[in-house]
PDB file of C-alpha atoms and ligand atoms in Angstrom:
ATOM      1  CA  MET X   1      -9.209  22.770   4.223  1.00  0.00           C
ATOM      2  CA  GLY X   2      -6.975  25.436   2.616  1.00  0.00           C
ATOM      3  CA  LEU X   3      -7.014  26.331  -1.061  1.00  0.00           C
ATOM      4  CA  ILE X   4      -3.641  24.707  -1.711  1.00  0.00           C
ATOM      5  CA  ARG X   5      -4.813  21.362  -0.306  1.00  0.00           C
ATOM      6  CA  ILE X   6      -7.988  21.546  -2.381  1.00  0.00           C
ATOM      7  CA  PHE X   7      -5.759  22.201  -5.397  1.00  0.00           C
ATOM      8  CA  GLY X   8      -3.735  19.059  -4.560  1.00  0.00           C
ATOM      9  CA  LYS X   9      -6.862  16.926  -4.278  1.00  0.00           C
ATOM     10  CA  ALA X  10      -8.283  18.344  -7.519  1.00  0.00           C
ATOM     11  CA  THR X  11      -4.968  17.556  -9.264  1.00  0.00           C
ATOM     12  CA  ASN X  12      -5.232  13.922  -8.173  1.00  0.00           C
ATOM     13  CA  PHE X  13      -8.900  13.758  -9.172  1.00  0.00           C
ATOM     14  CA  LEU X  14      -8.217  15.157 -12.637  1.00  0.00           C
ATOM     15  CA  PHE X  15      -4.775  13.739 -13.446  1.00  0.00           C
ATOM     16  CA  GLY X  16      -4.304  11.026 -10.779  1.00  0.00           C
ATOM     17  CA  LYS X  17      -4.082   8.054 -13.167  1.00  0.00           C
ATOM     18  CA  LEU X  18      -1.554   9.782 -15.397  1.00  0.00           C
ATOM     19  CA  LEU X  19       0.504  10.984 -12.423  1.00  0.00           C
ATOM     20  CA  LEU X  20       0.544   7.585 -10.746  1.00  0.00           C
ATOM     21  CA  LYS X  21       1.596   5.950 -14.005  1.00  0.00           C
ATOM     22  CA  ASN X  22       4.577   8.309 -13.834  1.00  0.00           C
ATOM     23  CA  HIS X  23       5.162   7.501 -10.142  1.00  0.00           C
ATOM     24  CA  VAL X  24       3.928  10.863  -8.845  1.00  0.00           C
ATOM     25  CA  PHE X  25       1.357  11.237  -6.101  1.00  0.00           C
ATOM     26  CA  VAL X  26       0.266  14.620  -4.788  1.00  0.00           C
ATOM     27  CA  SER X  27      -0.556  14.224  -1.140  1.00  0.00           C
ATOM     28  CA  ASP X  28      -1.183  16.045   2.105  1.00  0.00           C
ATOM     29  CA  SER X  29       1.376  15.214   4.763  1.00  0.00           C
ATOM     30  CA  LEU X  30       1.379  15.540   8.549  1.00  0.00           C
ATOM     31  CA  VAL X  31      -1.569  17.925   8.438  1.00  0.00           C
ATOM     32  CA  TYR X  32      -2.277  17.728  12.173  1.00  0.00           C
ATOM     33  CA  LEU X  33       1.305  18.092  13.383  1.00  0.00           C
ATOM     34  CA  GLN X  34       1.892  21.519  14.858  1.00  0.00           C
ATOM     35  CA  ARG X  35       5.621  21.531  15.618  1.00  0.00           C
ATOM     36  CA  GLU X  36       7.762  23.320  13.076  1.00  0.00           C
ATOM     37  CA  ARG X  37       9.681  21.076  10.659  1.00  0.00           C
ATOM     38  CA  VAL X  38      12.701  22.189   8.669  1.00  0.00           C
ATOM     39  CA  MET X  39      12.369  20.716   5.160  1.00  0.00           C
ATOM     40  CA  ASP X  40      14.606  21.497   2.198  1.00  0.00           C
ATOM     41  CA  LEU X  41      12.253  21.669  -0.782  1.00  0.00           C
ATOM     42  CA  ASN X  42      15.120  21.203  -3.237  1.00  0.00           C
ATOM     43  CA  TYR X  43      15.718  17.591  -2.196  1.00  0.00           C
ATOM     44  CA  PHE X  44      14.099  15.343  -4.791  1.00  0.00           C
ATOM     45  CA  ASP X  45      12.639  12.716  -2.432  1.00  0.00           C
ATOM     46  CA  TYR X  46      10.123  14.185   0.031  1.00  0.00           C
ATOM     47  CA  VAL X  47       9.176  10.862   1.682  1.00  0.00           C
ATOM     48  CA  ARG X  48      12.788   9.862   2.391  1.00  0.00           C
ATOM     49  CA  LEU X  49      13.664  13.282   3.775  1.00  0.00           C
ATOM     50  CA  ALA X  50      10.489  13.564   5.852  1.00  0.00           C
ATOM     51  CA  ALA X  51      11.091  10.077   7.308  1.00  0.00           C
ATOM     52  CA  LEU X  52      14.615  11.141   8.294  1.00  0.00           C
ATOM     53  CA  GLU X  53      13.309  14.316   9.929  1.00  0.00           C
ATOM     54  CA  LEU X  54      10.652  12.354  11.858  1.00  0.00           C
ATOM     55  CA  VAL X  55      13.058   9.750  13.223  1.00  0.00           C
ATOM     56  CA  SER X  56      15.624  12.412  14.163  1.00  0.00           C
ATOM     57  CA  TYR X  57      12.880  14.085  16.204  1.00  0.00           C
ATOM     58  CA  GLU X  58      12.056  10.784  18.000  1.00  0.00           C
ATOM     59  CA  ILE X  59      15.721  10.163  18.770  1.00  0.00           C
ATOM     60  CA  MET X  60      16.165  13.700  20.075  1.00  0.00           C
ATOM     61  CA  LYS X  61      12.976  13.473  22.173  1.00  0.00           C
ATOM     62  CA  LYS X  62      14.077  10.181  23.750  1.00  0.00           C
ATOM     63  CA  ASP X  63      17.482  11.726  24.382  1.00  0.00           C
ATOM     64  CA  LEU X  64      19.222   8.665  22.907  1.00  0.00           C
ATOM     65  CA  ARG X  65      22.975   8.574  23.146  1.00  0.00           C
ATOM     66  CA  GLY X  66      25.017   7.659  20.061  1.00  0.00           C
ATOM     67  CA  ASN X  67      26.357   8.712  16.691  1.00  0.00           C
ATOM     68  CA  VAL X  68      25.146   8.442  13.097  1.00  0.00           C
ATOM     69  CA  ALA X  69      26.510   6.967   9.855  1.00  0.00           C
ATOM     70  CA  GLU X  70      25.978   6.456   6.173  1.00  0.00           C
ATOM     71  CA  LEU X  71      27.432   3.583   4.157  1.00  0.00           C
ATOM     72  CA  GLY X  72      27.290   4.634   0.489  1.00  0.00           C
ATOM     73  CA  VAL X  73      27.725   8.398   0.475  1.00  0.00           C
ATOM     74  CA  TYR X  74      28.636   9.144  -3.161  1.00  0.00           C
ATOM     75  CA  LYS X  75      28.384  12.959  -3.425  1.00  0.00           C
ATOM     76  CA  GLY X  76      26.782  13.372  -0.012  1.00  0.00           C
ATOM     77  CA  LYS X  77      23.299  14.404  -1.150  1.00  0.00           C
ATOM     78  CA  PHE X  78      21.515  12.484   1.626  1.00  0.00           C
ATOM     79  CA  ALA X  79      24.404  12.566   4.115  1.00  0.00           C
ATOM     80  CA  ARG X  80      24.194  16.363   4.271  1.00  0.00           C
ATOM     81  CA  TYR X  81      20.710  16.045   5.798  1.00  0.00           C
ATOM     82  CA  ILE X  82      21.879  13.422   8.294  1.00  0.00           C
ATOM     83  CA  ASN X  83      24.526  15.942   9.320  1.00  0.00           C
ATOM     84  CA  GLN X  84      21.872  18.673   9.570  1.00  0.00           C
ATOM     85  CA  TYR X  85      19.219  16.703  11.496  1.00  0.00           C
ATOM     86  CA  PHE X  86      21.666  15.246  14.031  1.00  0.00           C
ATOM     87  CA  PRO X  87      23.556  18.308  15.279  1.00  0.00           C
ATOM     88  CA  GLY X  88      26.385  17.623  17.693  1.00  0.00           C
ATOM     89  CA  ARG X  89      26.653  13.943  16.744  1.00  0.00           C
ATOM     90  CA  LYS X  90      29.555  12.415  14.858  1.00  0.00           C
ATOM     91  CA  LEU X  91      28.635  11.407  11.301  1.00  0.00           C
ATOM     92  CA  TYR X  92      30.698   8.533   9.867  1.00  0.00           C
ATOM     93  CA  LEU X  93      30.893   8.676   6.066  1.00  0.00           C
ATOM     94  CA  PHE X  94      31.735   5.226   4.644  1.00  0.00           C
ATOM     95  CA  ASP X  95      32.543   4.985   0.951  1.00  0.00           C
ATOM     96  CA  THR X  96      35.316   4.003  -1.412  1.00  0.00           C
ATOM     97  CA  PHE X  97      34.721   7.455  -2.985  1.00  0.00           C
ATOM     98  CA  ALA X  98      35.753   5.619  -6.159  1.00  0.00           C
ATOM     99  CA  GLY X  99      32.601   3.617  -6.921  1.00  0.00           C
ATOM    100  CA  PHE X 100      31.743  -0.067  -6.561  1.00  0.00           C
ATOM    101  CA  ASP X 101      34.436  -2.642  -5.805  1.00  0.00           C
ATOM    102  CA  LYS X 102      34.949  -5.616  -8.122  1.00  0.00           C
ATOM    103  CA  ARG X 103      34.696  -8.038  -5.180  1.00  0.00           C
ATOM    104  CA  ASP X 104      31.082  -6.922  -4.665  1.00  0.00           C
ATOM    105  CA  THR X 105      30.075  -6.611  -8.307  1.00  0.00           C
ATOM    106  CA  ASP X 106      31.404 -10.101  -9.166  1.00  0.00           C
ATOM    107  CA  LEU X 107      29.075 -11.643  -6.598  1.00  0.00           C
ATOM    108  CA  GLU X 108      26.259  -9.323  -7.637  1.00  0.00           C
ATOM    109  CA  LYS X 109      26.478 -10.522 -11.238  1.00  0.00           C
ATOM    110  CA  ARG X 110      26.914 -14.179 -10.313  1.00  0.00           C
ATOM    111  CA  LYS X 111      23.727 -14.068  -8.238  1.00  0.00           C
ATOM    112  CA  GLN X 112      21.971 -11.957 -10.909  1.00  0.00           C
ATOM    113  CA  PHE X 113      20.929  -9.311  -8.368  1.00  0.00           C
ATOM    114  CA  SER X 114      22.007  -6.455 -10.673  1.00  0.00           C
ATOM    115  CA  GLY X 115      24.528  -5.521 -13.358  1.00  0.00           C
ATOM    116  CA  GLY X 116      26.538  -3.577 -10.770  1.00  0.00           C
ATOM    117  CA  ASP X 117      27.614  -1.307 -13.612  1.00  0.00           C
ATOM    118  CA  GLN X 118      26.554   2.142 -12.382  1.00  0.00           C
ATOM    119  CA  ASP X 119      29.522   4.473 -12.134  1.00  0.00           C
ATOM    120  CA  PHE X 120      29.873   6.306  -8.809  1.00  0.00           C
ATOM    121  CA  SER X 121      33.522   7.251  -9.215  1.00  0.00           C
ATOM    122  CA  ASP X 122      32.966  10.942 -10.066  1.00  0.00           C
ATOM    123  CA  THR X 123      33.158  12.130  -6.471  1.00  0.00           C
ATOM    124  CA  SER X 124      35.729  12.952  -3.832  1.00  0.00           C
ATOM    125  CA  LEU X 125      35.958  13.373  -0.100  1.00  0.00           C
ATOM    126  CA  GLU X 126      36.648  17.103  -0.525  1.00  0.00           C
ATOM    127  CA  LEU X 127      33.501  17.565  -2.591  1.00  0.00           C
ATOM    128  CA  VAL X 128      31.415  15.665  -0.005  1.00  0.00           C
ATOM    129  CA  LEU X 129      32.748  17.629   2.960  1.00  0.00           C
ATOM    130  CA  LYS X 130      31.924  20.892   1.187  1.00  0.00           C
ATOM    131  CA  GLN X 131      28.242  19.818   1.156  1.00  0.00           C
ATOM    132  CA  MET X 132      28.079  19.286   4.900  1.00  0.00           C
ATOM    133  CA  PRO X 133      26.550  21.972   7.117  1.00  0.00           C
ATOM    134  CA  ASP X 134      28.765  20.813  10.002  1.00  0.00           C
ATOM    135  CA  PRO X 135      31.908  19.205   8.500  1.00  0.00           C
ATOM    136  CA  GLU X 136      33.707  19.365  11.863  1.00  0.00           C
ATOM    137  CA  ASN X 137      31.508  16.518  13.068  1.00  0.00           C
ATOM    138  CA  CYS X 138      32.132  14.308  10.024  1.00  0.00           C
ATOM    139  CA  ILE X 139      34.439  11.295  10.164  1.00  0.00           C
ATOM    140  CA  PRO X 140      35.263  10.145   6.631  1.00  0.00           C
ATOM    141  CA  VAL X 141      36.038   6.425   6.349  1.00  0.00           C
ATOM    142  CA  LYS X 142      37.439   5.998   2.877  1.00  0.00           C
ATOM    143  CA  GLY X 143      37.874   2.478   1.533  1.00  0.00           C
ATOM    144  CA  PHE X 144      36.267  -0.871   0.910  1.00  0.00           C
ATOM    145  CA  PHE X 145      33.599  -1.726   3.501  1.00  0.00           C
ATOM    146  CA  PRO X 146      33.654  -3.800   5.746  1.00  0.00           C
ATOM    147  CA  GLU X 147      37.485  -3.788   5.757  1.00  0.00           C
ATOM    148  CA  SER X 148      37.414   0.001   6.246  1.00  0.00           C
ATOM    149  CA  ALA X 149      35.391  -0.378   9.453  1.00  0.00           C
ATOM    150  CA  ARG X 150      37.784  -2.795  11.134  1.00  0.00           C
ATOM    151  CA  ASP X 151      38.890  -0.339  13.838  1.00  0.00           C
ATOM    152  CA  ILE X 152      35.553   1.349  14.423  1.00  0.00           C
ATOM    153  CA  ASP X 153      33.606   0.594  17.551  1.00  0.00           C
ATOM    154  CA  ASP X 154      30.849   3.055  18.377  1.00  0.00           C
ATOM    155  CA  ARG X 155      27.191   3.175  19.276  1.00  0.00           C
ATOM    156  CA  PHE X 156      24.710   4.420  16.657  1.00  0.00           C
ATOM    157  CA  VAL X 157      21.235   5.959  16.823  1.00  0.00           C
ATOM    158  CA  PHE X 158      20.771   6.303  13.047  1.00  0.00           C
ATOM    159  CA  VAL X 159      22.384   4.575  10.057  1.00  0.00           C
ATOM    160  CA  SER X 160      21.663   4.954   6.335  1.00  0.00           C
ATOM    161  CA  LEU X 161      22.725   1.973   4.230  1.00  0.00           C
ATOM    162  CA  ASP X 162      22.809   3.060   0.586  1.00  0.00           C
ATOM    163  CA  ALA X 163      25.449   0.873  -1.061  1.00  0.00           C
ATOM    164  CA  ASP X 164      23.056  -0.654  -3.651  1.00  0.00           C
ATOM    165  CA  LEU X 165      24.639  -4.119  -3.721  1.00  0.00           C
ATOM    166  CA  PHE X 166      23.901  -7.254  -1.699  1.00  0.00           C
ATOM    167  CA  GLU X 167      27.322  -7.793  -0.142  1.00  0.00           C
ATOM    168  CA  PRO X 168      28.018  -4.355   1.427  1.00  0.00           C
ATOM    169  CA  LEU X 169      24.378  -4.048   2.527  1.00  0.00           C
ATOM    170  CA  TYR X 170      24.319  -7.446   4.214  1.00  0.00           C
ATOM    171  CA  LYS X 171      27.715  -6.810   5.826  1.00  0.00           C
ATOM    172  CA  GLY X 172      26.480  -3.339   6.795  1.00  0.00           C
ATOM    173  CA  LEU X 173      23.535  -4.828   8.648  1.00  0.00           C
ATOM    174  CA  GLN X 174      25.835  -7.326  10.362  1.00  0.00           C
ATOM    175  CA  PHE X 175      28.157  -4.502  11.416  1.00  0.00           C
ATOM    176  CA  PHE X 176      25.690  -1.820  12.474  1.00  0.00           C
ATOM    177  CA  TYR X 177      22.710  -3.682  13.938  1.00  0.00           C
ATOM    178  CA  PRO X 178      24.565  -4.925  17.055  1.00  0.00           C
ATOM    179  CA  LYS X 179      25.871  -1.362  17.565  1.00  0.00           C
ATOM    180  CA  LEU X 180      22.428   0.236  17.204  1.00  0.00           C
ATOM    181  CA  ALA X 181      20.982   1.778  20.372  1.00  0.00           C
ATOM    182  CA  ALA X 182      17.532   0.609  21.493  1.00  0.00           C
ATOM    183  CA  GLY X 183      15.168   3.094  19.817  1.00  0.00           C
ATOM    184  CA  GLY X 184      17.605   3.644  16.916  1.00  0.00           C
ATOM    185  CA  TYR X 185      16.884   3.224  13.177  1.00  0.00           C
ATOM    186  CA  ILE X 186      18.571   1.794  10.083  1.00  0.00           C
ATOM    187  CA  PHE X 187      17.304   2.989   6.679  1.00  0.00           C
ATOM    188  CA  ILE X 188      18.117   0.607   3.818  1.00  0.00           C
ATOM    189  CA  HIS X 189      17.728   2.222   0.427  1.00  0.00           C
ATOM    190  CA  ASP X 190      16.564   0.287  -2.675  1.00  0.00           C
ATOM    191  CA  PHE X 191      14.695  -2.462  -0.792  1.00  0.00           C
ATOM    192  CA  ASN X 192      11.839  -2.121  -3.314  1.00  0.00           C
ATOM    193  CA  ASN X 193      14.029  -1.291  -6.297  1.00  0.00           C
ATOM    194  CA  ASP X 194      13.888  -4.007  -8.955  1.00  0.00           C
ATOM    195  CA  ALA X 195      17.100  -2.721 -10.537  1.00  0.00           C
ATOM    196  CA  TYR X 196      19.000  -3.663  -7.327  1.00  0.00           C
ATOM    197  CA  LYS X 197      17.455  -6.947  -6.191  1.00  0.00           C
ATOM    198  CA  GLY X 198      20.326  -7.610  -3.777  1.00  0.00           C
ATOM    199  CA  ALA X 199      19.091  -4.866  -1.445  1.00  0.00           C
ATOM    200  CA  ARG X 200      15.843  -6.717  -0.697  1.00  0.00           C
ATOM    201  CA  LYS X 201      17.710 -10.019  -0.431  1.00  0.00           C
ATOM    202  CA  ALA X 202      20.170  -8.557   2.119  1.00  0.00           C
ATOM    203  CA  VAL X 203      17.363  -7.195   4.325  1.00  0.00           C
ATOM    204  CA  GLU X 204      15.221 -10.333   4.079  1.00  0.00           C
ATOM    205  CA  GLN X 205      18.136 -12.659   4.822  1.00  0.00           C
ATOM    206  CA  PHE X 206      19.457 -10.602   7.739  1.00  0.00           C
ATOM    207  CA  CYS X 207      16.023 -10.096   9.293  1.00  0.00           C
ATOM    208  CA  GLN X 208      15.195 -13.780   9.002  1.00  0.00           C
ATOM    209  CA  GLU X 209      18.484 -14.785  10.628  1.00  0.00           C
ATOM    210  CA  GLN X 210      18.012 -12.293  13.469  1.00  0.00           C
ATOM    211  CA  ASN X 211      14.262 -12.825  13.784  1.00  0.00           C
ATOM    212  CA  ILE X 212      13.592  -9.095  13.432  1.00  0.00           C
ATOM    213  CA  SER X 213      11.207  -7.083  11.226  1.00  0.00           C
ATOM    214  CA  TYR X 214      11.384  -4.252   8.717  1.00  0.00           C
ATOM    215  CA  LEU X 215       9.015  -1.568   7.482  1.00  0.00           C
ATOM    216  CA  PRO X 216       8.906  -0.776   3.725  1.00  0.00           C
ATOM    217  CA  ILE X 217       8.248   2.915   2.974  1.00  0.00           C
ATOM    218  CA  PRO X 218       7.056   4.521  -0.297  1.00  0.00           C
ATOM    219  CA  ASP X 219      10.014   6.812  -0.972  1.00  0.00           C
ATOM    220  CA  LEU X 220      11.644   7.073  -4.394  1.00  0.00           C
ATOM    221  CA  GLY X 221      14.090   4.194  -3.968  1.00  0.00           C
ATOM    222  CA  GLY X 222      11.683   2.026  -1.951  1.00  0.00           C
ATOM    223  CA  SER X 223      13.587   2.025   1.339  1.00  0.00           C
ATOM    224  CA  ALA X 224      13.017  -0.332   4.253  1.00  0.00           C
ATOM    225  CA  ILE X 225      13.491   0.661   7.873  1.00  0.00           C
ATOM    226  CA  ILE X 226      14.726  -1.502  10.716  1.00  0.00           C
ATOM    227  CA  MET X 227      14.212  -0.275  14.252  1.00  0.00           C
ATOM    228  CA  LYS X 228      15.600  -1.663  17.464  1.00  0.00           C
TER     229      LYS X 228
HETATM  230  C1  SAM V   1      23.871   5.000  -4.724  1.00  0.00           C
HETATM  231  S1  SAM V   1      25.413   5.551  -4.217  1.00  0.00           S
HETATM  232  C2  SAM V   1      25.045   6.398  -2.723  1.00  0.00           C
HETATM  233  C3  SAM V   1      24.111   7.557  -2.902  1.00  0.00           C
HETATM  234  C4  SAM V   1      24.033   8.516  -1.750  1.00  0.00           C
HETATM  235  N1  SAM V   1      23.666   7.886  -0.499  1.00  0.00           N
HETATM  236  C5  SAM V   1      23.068   9.641  -2.046  1.00  0.00           C
HETATM  237  O1  SAM V   1      22.033   9.761  -1.355  1.00  0.00           O
HETATM  238  O2  SAM V   1      23.307  10.408  -2.970  1.00  0.00           O
HETATM  239  C6  SAM V   1      26.210   4.073  -3.687  1.00  0.00           C
HETATM  240  C7  SAM V   1      27.582   4.274  -3.089  1.00  0.00           C
HETATM  241  O3  SAM V   1      27.964   3.094  -2.374  1.00  0.00           O
HETATM  242  C8  SAM V   1      29.362   2.972  -2.429  1.00  0.00           C
HETATM  243  N2  SAM V   1      29.743   1.582  -2.107  1.00  0.00           N
HETATM  244  C9  SAM V   1      29.182   0.451  -2.618  1.00  0.00           C
HETATM  245  N3  SAM V   1      29.793  -0.634  -2.107  1.00  0.00           N
HETATM  246  C10 SAM V   1      30.753  -0.196  -1.259  1.00  0.00           C
HETATM  247  C11 SAM V   1      31.721  -0.857  -0.420  1.00  0.00           C
HETATM  248  N4  SAM V   1      31.815  -2.201  -0.339  1.00  0.00           N
HETATM  249  N5  SAM V   1      32.542  -0.092   0.338  1.00  0.00           N
HETATM  250  C12 SAM V   1      32.457   1.262   0.296  1.00  0.00           C
HETATM  251  N6  SAM V   1      31.570   1.943  -0.479  1.00  0.00           N
HETATM  252  C13 SAM V   1      30.726   1.220  -1.246  1.00  0.00           C
HETATM  253  C14 SAM V   1      29.714   3.398  -3.840  1.00  0.00           C
HETATM  254  O4  SAM V   1      31.051   3.808  -3.938  1.00  0.00           O
HETATM  255  C15 SAM V   1      28.696   4.540  -4.098  1.00  0.00           C
HETATM  256  O5  SAM V   1      29.276   5.803  -3.864  1.00  0.00           O
END
């Protein structure tokens, strides 16, 4: 075992309880994997990014046909990696680019899933496209989802659902799951986030109705993954 890994283990041994209390865990990862992985160390959520890299590799290896999408793009911080890890595939970017819609937040409050009061309006399509390594392959879909997706019919190998609220997430699953290729993945952010209880509810309800399963992962937002 290398010095750095020993350092990581010693850090956990000495400060593990304090770190865990602050939601930090120092861990080895993919120690026995020899292929080279491209990881941006500036992204704040290693587990989420590593999971994306791993599934993109599986999809590439199986030579699956289809495009990719994110619903809930905001400033494009995660979407830029979807664009990077799926070269040559169209990336649909679904967002109002003006924050939550009252139709969704009214229901969110009524059901007491969340306050729905976070402000995501300080973004723009131009700003998002500037973040993308391959903007030519991006298809912005600006507007209220699912209305904004009315004319879109495509096949998907990867979808990130990161709209926080019950209604767009549930509708997102209804829209994308039938269009997901066998072997494809849907990441749903905030499944284990107690500040956005509607995310878990949307996944649980959809999976129960469809008789399908999900995998919770320990990334920052507590995502769940659905695979076909
Ligand atoms: C948490 S942010 C997305 C964060 C982003 N994925 C990232 O990694 O930085 C949630 C986004 O979902 C969008 N959103 C929520 N409900 C929506 C709806 N019904 N239609 C379109 N966009 C929606 C909001 O506008 C907001 O930009």
